[in-house]
Amino acid sequence: MSVDIDITGLPPERIVFSPSPLAELGAMLHALSEPAHHPGLHGWATATASSLKPDLADRLTEADFLWRSMRSDILLPPAPRATLAEELDDLDRMDDDSFVTAVFEITCSGDYERESVPSPLTDLRARARIRELAAARGPRQAEFTQRMLENPTALRAWLRRLFEDCEEAFFGDNWQRVQVQLAADARHKGDLLRRKGLTEALAAVSPAVSLSEDRHRIVVDKLANGRTKAYGNAITFVPTAFGWPHLLLVYRPGWQPVIQYPVAGPEIPQGAAPQLVQQRLEALRHPARMRMCQSLARGPHTTSELATSYGLTPPEVSRHIAVLKKAGLLSTRRRGRYVLHQLDLTAVARIGSDFLETVLR
């Protein structure tokens, strides 16, 4: 499964790498609302949450459907600015229909990939559907939704004040701490694009992002299928220090694509692709291979030894070994005329975290 972005005819200079204050604020807000997604930020999230004034904490809870389970597209600006205030100004310039539709498209709409989505401000059916879905998600979201539908101008001003209060309470200091790192990463990816081309630049972004063989599509390996094109003749890559393991993508038709990717660091492992996770789970599902792993985990064994131990023929064992090797779960070495196989304990131990990172990506 993947999301494909058609970049046919897109000049390299329209592929932009840039940090975004608003996108990083969105990543921080998500980490505060879902700390289990970010074990490496547990200390930061605990300290930050405990320091919030009760009024701000309550308001964040009121609006957290914008960033808790999924990130609203309004938090991933296609044209990043130097300051949060400038990006909030850009949001203010959006018309009410576009803004309100974008706010509700993640949690209260199943029409993300439709070319034309009716505005709940003018379409009675869309308004009723959004109210119904919001009510199913609890009274806070239902109340927020009602306020947005009745008076979008006032609610948009309320959201802006909320983000400005976050900047004063915690975002400003944290942004000062990470923006140099994010800017350096963006420059590095831009240099790679200019010197070595798009394939190398995408490989540096994430193992989950690649260029298609025909070089006309950027392919983002996600647990979803989607397709869009570089509307506005541009695509923006936004680095994040607080976003790992999430790889976020704006691919709504009519919107400029935006990809937010976690910056590389010694504390961030390279996540496995969903296909590899599935391949490893399937390789271990077979009862014969599971039994073999008991021996292979304890030490190296030859094919003949495994055949004798488990009452199988050598060709049967070889087929099972081939499956485990293809999934990257075995290491093999030669000792004289013998070929020894052993379970790669590190790879096996990664399956659980790889699976979790894949579904969170």
Coordinates of C-alpha atoms in Angstrom, one line a residue:
M1 CA 0.0 0.0 0.0
S2 CA 1.2 3.5 -0.8
V3 CA 0.3 7.1 -1.5
D4 CA 1.6 8.2 -4.9
I5 CA 2.3 11.9 -5.7
D6 CA 2.4 12.7 -9.5
I7 CA 5.3 15.0 -10.1
T8 CA 5.3 14.9 -13.9
G9 CA 6.9 18.1 -15.2
L10 CA 7.7 19.4 -11.7
P11 CA 11.1 21.3 -11.7
P12 CA 13.5 20.4 -8.9
E13 CA 13.5 23.9 -7.6
R14 CA 9.8 23.5 -6.8
I15 CA 10.6 20.6 -4.4
V16 CA 11.2 22.5 -1.1
F17 CA 12.7 21.4 2.2
S18 CA 11.8 23.7 5.0
P19 CA 11.0 23.6 8.8
S20 CA 7.6 24.9 9.9
P21 CA 6.8 26.3 13.3
L22 CA 3.1 25.4 13.0
A23 CA 3.9 21.9 11.9
E24 CA 6.3 21.4 14.8
L25 CA 3.7 22.8 17.2
G26 CA 1.3 20.2 15.8
A27 CA 3.9 17.5 16.5
M28 CA 4.4 18.7 20.1
L29 CA 0.6 18.9 20.7
H30 CA 0.2 15.3 19.4
A31 CA 3.0 14.1 21.7
L32 CA 1.3 15.7 24.6
S33 CA -2.0 14.2 23.9
E34 CA -0.6 10.7 22.9
P35 CA 2.6 10.2 24.9
A36 CA 2.4 6.4 24.4
H37 CA 3.2 7.1 20.7
H38 CA 6.4 8.7 21.7
P39 CA 8.3 6.9 24.5
G40 CA 11.4 8.9 23.8
L41 CA 9.5 12.1 24.7
H42 CA 7.9 10.7 27.9
G43 CA 9.9 12.9 30.2
W44 CA 9.3 16.0 28.1
A45 CA 5.6 15.3 27.8
T46 CA 5.2 14.8 31.5
A47 CA 7.1 17.9 32.5
T48 CA 5.4 20.1 29.9
A49 CA 1.9 18.8 30.7
S50 CA 2.4 19.3 34.4
S51 CA 3.6 22.9 33.9
L52 CA 0.5 24.0 31.9
K53 CA -1.9 26.3 33.5
P54 CA -5.3 24.6 34.0
D55 CA -7.1 26.9 31.6
L56 CA -4.7 26.2 28.8
A57 CA -4.7 22.5 29.5
D58 CA -8.5 22.5 29.4
R59 CA -8.6 24.3 26.1
L60 CA -6.1 21.9 24.6
T61 CA -8.3 19.0 25.5
E62 CA -11.2 20.8 23.9
A63 CA -9.5 21.0 20.5
D64 CA -7.3 17.9 20.7
F65 CA -9.2 16.0 18.0
L66 CA -7.2 18.3 15.6
W67 CA -4.0 16.5 16.5
R68 CA -4.6 13.5 18.7
S69 CA -5.3 10.5 16.4
M70 CA -4.5 12.2 13.2
R71 CA -3.1 15.7 12.3
S72 CA -5.4 18.2 10.6
D73 CA -4.1 19.5 7.3
I74 CA -4.3 23.1 8.7
L75 CA -1.3 22.1 10.9
L76 CA 0.9 21.3 7.9
P77 CA 1.4 24.5 5.9
P78 CA 2.5 24.1 2.3
A79 CA 4.5 27.4 2.5
P80 CA 6.4 27.4 5.8
R81 CA 7.4 30.7 7.3
A82 CA 10.0 31.8 9.7
T83 CA 7.6 32.4 12.6
L84 CA 4.5 30.9 14.0
A85 CA 2.7 34.3 13.8
E86 CA 3.3 34.4 10.0
E87 CA 1.9 30.9 9.5
L88 CA -1.1 31.8 11.6
D89 CA -1.6 34.8 9.4
D90 CA -1.7 32.5 6.4
L91 CA -4.4 30.4 8.1
D92 CA -6.3 33.6 8.7
R93 CA -6.3 34.3 5.0
M94 CA -8.1 31.0 4.2
D95 CA -11.8 31.4 3.5
D96 CA -14.2 29.9 6.0
D97 CA -15.4 27.1 3.8
S98 CA -11.9 25.8 3.1
F99 CA -10.8 26.2 6.7
V100 CA -13.9 24.5 8.2
T101 CA -13.8 21.6 5.7
A102 CA -10.1 21.1 6.5
V103 CA -10.7 21.1 10.2
F104 CA -13.3 18.3 10.1
E105 CA -11.9 16.3 7.2
I106 CA -9.9 13.9 9.4
T107 CA -12.3 12.9 12.2
C108 CA -15.6 13.9 10.8
S109 CA -15.4 13.0 7.1
G110 CA -14.9 10.0 4.9
D111 CA -14.3 12.1 1.8
Y112 CA -10.6 12.9 2.1
E113 CA -9.7 11.8 -1.5
R114 CA -12.8 13.3 -3.2
E115 CA -12.1 16.1 -5.7
S116 CA -14.9 18.2 -4.4
V117 CA -16.1 18.0 -0.8
P118 CA -19.2 20.1 0.1
S119 CA -18.7 22.7 2.9
P120 CA -20.6 22.0 6.1
L121 CA -21.3 25.7 6.3
T122 CA -23.5 25.6 3.2
D123 CA -24.4 22.0 2.6
L124 CA -27.1 20.7 5.0
R125 CA -26.2 17.0 4.5
A126 CA -22.5 17.6 5.2
R127 CA -23.4 19.6 8.3
A128 CA -25.6 16.9 9.6
R129 CA -23.0 14.2 9.0
I130 CA -20.3 16.1 10.7
R131 CA -22.5 16.8 13.7
E132 CA -23.4 13.1 13.9
L133 CA -19.7 11.9 13.8
A134 CA -18.7 14.6 16.3
A135 CA -21.4 13.5 18.7
A136 CA -20.1 9.9 18.5
R137 CA -16.7 11.2 19.6
G138 CA -17.8 12.8 22.8
P139 CA -19.5 15.9 24.2
R140 CA -16.3 18.1 23.9
Q141 CA -15.9 17.5 20.2
A142 CA -19.7 17.9 19.6
E143 CA -19.6 21.3 21.4
F144 CA -16.5 22.4 19.5
T145 CA -18.1 21.3 16.2
Q146 CA -21.3 23.2 17.0
R147 CA -19.4 26.4 17.8
M148 CA -17.4 26.1 14.6
L149 CA -20.5 25.6 12.4
E150 CA -22.4 28.5 14.1
N151 CA -19.6 31.1 14.2
P152 CA -16.5 30.0 12.3
T153 CA -15.0 33.5 12.6
A154 CA -15.1 33.4 16.4
L155 CA -13.8 29.8 16.6
R156 CA -10.9 30.6 14.3
A157 CA -9.9 33.5 16.5
W158 CA -10.2 31.2 19.5
L159 CA -7.9 28.6 17.9
R160 CA -5.3 31.3 17.0
R161 CA -5.3 32.5 20.6
L162 CA -4.8 28.9 21.7
F163 CA -1.8 28.5 19.5
E164 CA -0.3 31.8 20.6
D165 CA -0.8 30.8 24.3
C166 CA 1.0 27.5 23.5
E167 CA 3.9 29.5 22.1
E168 CA 4.2 31.5 25.3
A169 CA 3.8 28.5 27.6
F170 CA 6.1 25.9 26.0
F171 CA 6.4 26.1 22.2
G172 CA 8.6 29.2 22.0
D173 CA 11.4 27.8 24.1
N174 CA 11.3 24.4 22.5
W175 CA 11.2 25.9 19.0
Q176 CA 14.3 27.9 19.7
R177 CA 16.0 24.7 20.8
V178 CA 15.2 22.6 17.7
Q179 CA 14.9 25.1 14.8
V180 CA 18.6 25.2 14.1
Q181 CA 18.7 21.4 13.8
L182 CA 15.6 21.4 11.6
A183 CA 17.0 24.1 9.4
A184 CA 20.3 22.3 9.0
D185 CA 18.5 19.1 8.1
A186 CA 16.4 21.0 5.5
R187 CA 19.6 22.5 4.0
H188 CA 21.2 19.1 3.8
K189 CA 18.3 17.5 2.0
G190 CA 18.2 20.5 -0.4
D191 CA 21.9 20.0 -1.1
L192 CA 21.4 16.3 -1.8
L193 CA 18.6 17.2 -4.2
R194 CA 20.8 19.6 -6.1
R195 CA 24.0 17.5 -6.1
K196 CA 22.8 13.9 -6.3
G197 CA 19.2 14.1 -7.5
L198 CA 15.7 13.4 -6.2
T199 CA 16.3 9.6 -5.6
E200 CA 19.1 10.3 -3.1
A201 CA 17.2 13.1 -1.4
L202 CA 14.1 11.0 -0.9
A203 CA 16.2 8.1 0.5
A204 CA 17.6 10.5 3.1
V205 CA 14.1 11.6 4.1
S206 CA 12.8 8.1 5.0
P207 CA 13.1 4.5 3.9
A208 CA 9.3 4.8 3.3
V209 CA 9.7 7.5 0.6
S210 CA 11.0 6.7 -2.8
L211 CA 10.9 7.7 -6.5
S212 CA 9.0 5.4 -8.9
E213 CA 10.9 3.7 -11.7
D214 CA 9.5 6.0 -14.3
R215 CA 10.6 9.0 -12.1
H216 CA 7.1 10.5 -12.4
R217 CA 5.8 9.7 -8.9
I218 CA 7.0 10.1 -5.4
V219 CA 5.8 6.9 -3.6
V220 CA 5.1 7.1 0.2
D221 CA 4.9 3.7 1.8
K222 CA 1.9 4.0 4.1
L223 CA -0.8 1.6 5.4
A224 CA -3.2 3.4 3.0
N225 CA -3.7 3.8 -0.7
G226 CA -4.0 7.2 -2.3
R227 CA -3.1 9.2 -5.3
T228 CA -2.6 12.9 -5.9
K229 CA -0.4 15.3 -7.9
A230 CA 1.7 18.3 -7.1
Y231 CA -1.1 20.9 -7.2
G232 CA 0.4 24.4 -7.4
N233 CA 3.4 22.8 -9.1
A234 CA 5.2 22.3 -5.8
I235 CA 5.7 19.8 -3.0
T236 CA 7.0 20.6 0.5
F237 CA 9.0 18.4 2.9
V238 CA 8.9 19.5 6.5
P239 CA 11.4 18.1 9.0
T240 CA 10.3 17.5 12.6
A241 CA 12.2 16.8 15.8
F242 CA 9.1 15.9 17.8
G243 CA 7.3 13.8 15.3
W244 CA 9.0 10.4 15.2
P245 CA 7.8 7.7 14.3
H246 CA 5.1 9.5 12.3
L247 CA 5.5 10.2 8.6
L248 CA 2.6 12.6 7.8
L249 CA 1.3 13.4 4.4
V250 CA -1.1 16.0 3.0
Y251 CA -2.5 14.5 -0.2
R252 CA -6.0 15.9 -0.4
P253 CA -7.0 16.7 -4.0
G254 CA -6.6 20.3 -4.8
W255 CA -4.0 20.9 -2.0
Q256 CA -0.3 21.2 -2.4
P257 CA 1.3 18.0 -1.1
V258 CA 3.2 18.2 2.2
I259 CA 5.3 15.5 3.8
Q260 CA 6.4 15.9 7.4
Y261 CA 9.3 13.5 8.2
P262 CA 11.3 12.9 11.5
V263 CA 14.9 14.1 11.4
A264 CA 17.6 11.5 11.7
G265 CA 19.3 11.1 15.0
P266 CA 21.2 8.4 16.9
E267 CA 18.2 7.8 19.0
I268 CA 15.9 7.2 16.0
P269 CA 16.2 3.7 14.5
Q270 CA 15.4 3.1 10.8
G271 CA 11.9 1.8 10.6
A272 CA 11.1 -1.3 8.5
A273 CA 8.8 -1.0 5.6
P274 CA 5.2 -2.4 6.1
Q275 CA 5.9 -5.2 3.5
L276 CA 9.0 -6.4 5.5
V277 CA 7.0 -6.4 8.7
Q278 CA 4.3 -8.5 7.1
Q279 CA 6.8 -10.8 5.5
R280 CA 8.5 -11.4 8.9
L281 CA 5.2 -12.1 10.6
E282 CA 4.2 -14.5 7.9
A283 CA 7.6 -16.3 8.0
L284 CA 7.2 -17.0 11.7
R285 CA 3.5 -18.0 11.4
H286 CA 4.4 -21.5 10.1
P287 CA 4.6 -24.0 13.0
A288 CA 7.6 -25.8 11.5
R289 CA 9.6 -22.6 11.2
M290 CA 8.6 -21.6 14.8
R291 CA 10.0 -24.9 16.1
M292 CA 13.2 -24.4 14.1
C293 CA 13.6 -21.0 15.6
Q294 CA 13.8 -22.6 19.1
S295 CA 17.1 -24.3 18.0
L296 CA 18.3 -21.5 15.8
A297 CA 17.9 -19.0 18.7
R298 CA 20.3 -21.1 20.9
G299 CA 23.1 -21.5 18.4
P300 CA 24.1 -22.2 14.8
H301 CA 22.8 -25.3 13.1
T302 CA 23.2 -27.0 9.7
T303 CA 20.3 -28.0 7.5
S304 CA 21.0 -31.7 8.2
E305 CA 20.9 -31.1 12.0
L306 CA 17.6 -29.4 11.7
A307 CA 16.2 -32.1 9.5
T308 CA 17.2 -34.8 12.0
S309 CA 15.9 -32.8 15.0
Y310 CA 12.5 -32.2 13.5
G311 CA 11.9 -35.2 11.4
L312 CA 11.9 -33.4 8.1
T313 CA 13.8 -33.9 4.9
P314 CA 16.7 -31.7 4.0
P315 CA 14.9 -30.1 1.1
E316 CA 11.9 -29.3 3.4
V317 CA 14.3 -27.6 5.9
S318 CA 16.0 -25.7 3.1
R319 CA 12.7 -24.3 1.9
H320 CA 11.9 -23.1 5.4
I321 CA 15.4 -21.7 5.8
A322 CA 15.0 -19.8 2.6
V323 CA 11.8 -18.2 3.8
L324 CA 13.4 -17.1 7.1
K325 CA 16.5 -15.7 5.3
K326 CA 14.4 -13.8 2.8
A327 CA 12.6 -12.2 5.7
G328 CA 16.0 -11.2 7.2
L329 CA 15.6 -13.3 10.3
L330 CA 18.6 -15.5 9.9
S331 CA 22.4 -15.0 9.6
T332 CA 24.4 -17.6 7.7
R333 CA 28.1 -18.4 7.7
R334 CA 30.3 -21.2 6.3
R335 CA 32.6 -23.3 8.4
G336 CA 34.6 -25.6 6.1
R337 CA 32.1 -27.7 4.1
Y338 CA 29.3 -26.9 6.5
V339 CA 26.8 -24.0 6.2
L340 CA 25.5 -22.8 9.6
H341 CA 22.3 -20.9 10.2
Q342 CA 21.4 -18.9 13.3
L343 CA 18.5 -16.7 14.3
D344 CA 19.2 -13.0 14.2
L345 CA 17.9 -12.1 17.6
T346 CA 18.2 -8.4 17.0
A347 CA 15.9 -8.6 13.9
V348 CA 13.4 -10.8 15.8
A349 CA 13.4 -8.4 18.7
R350 CA 12.6 -5.5 16.3
I351 CA 9.4 -7.1 15.0
G352 CA 7.2 -5.8 17.8
S353 CA 8.6 -2.3 17.6
D354 CA 8.7 -2.3 13.8
F355 CA 5.0 -3.3 13.8
L356 CA 4.1 -0.6 16.2
E357 CA 6.1 2.0 14.3
T358 CA 4.6 0.9 11.0
V359 CA 1.0 1.3 12.2
L360 CA 1.8 4.6 13.8
R361 CA 3.6 5.9 10.7

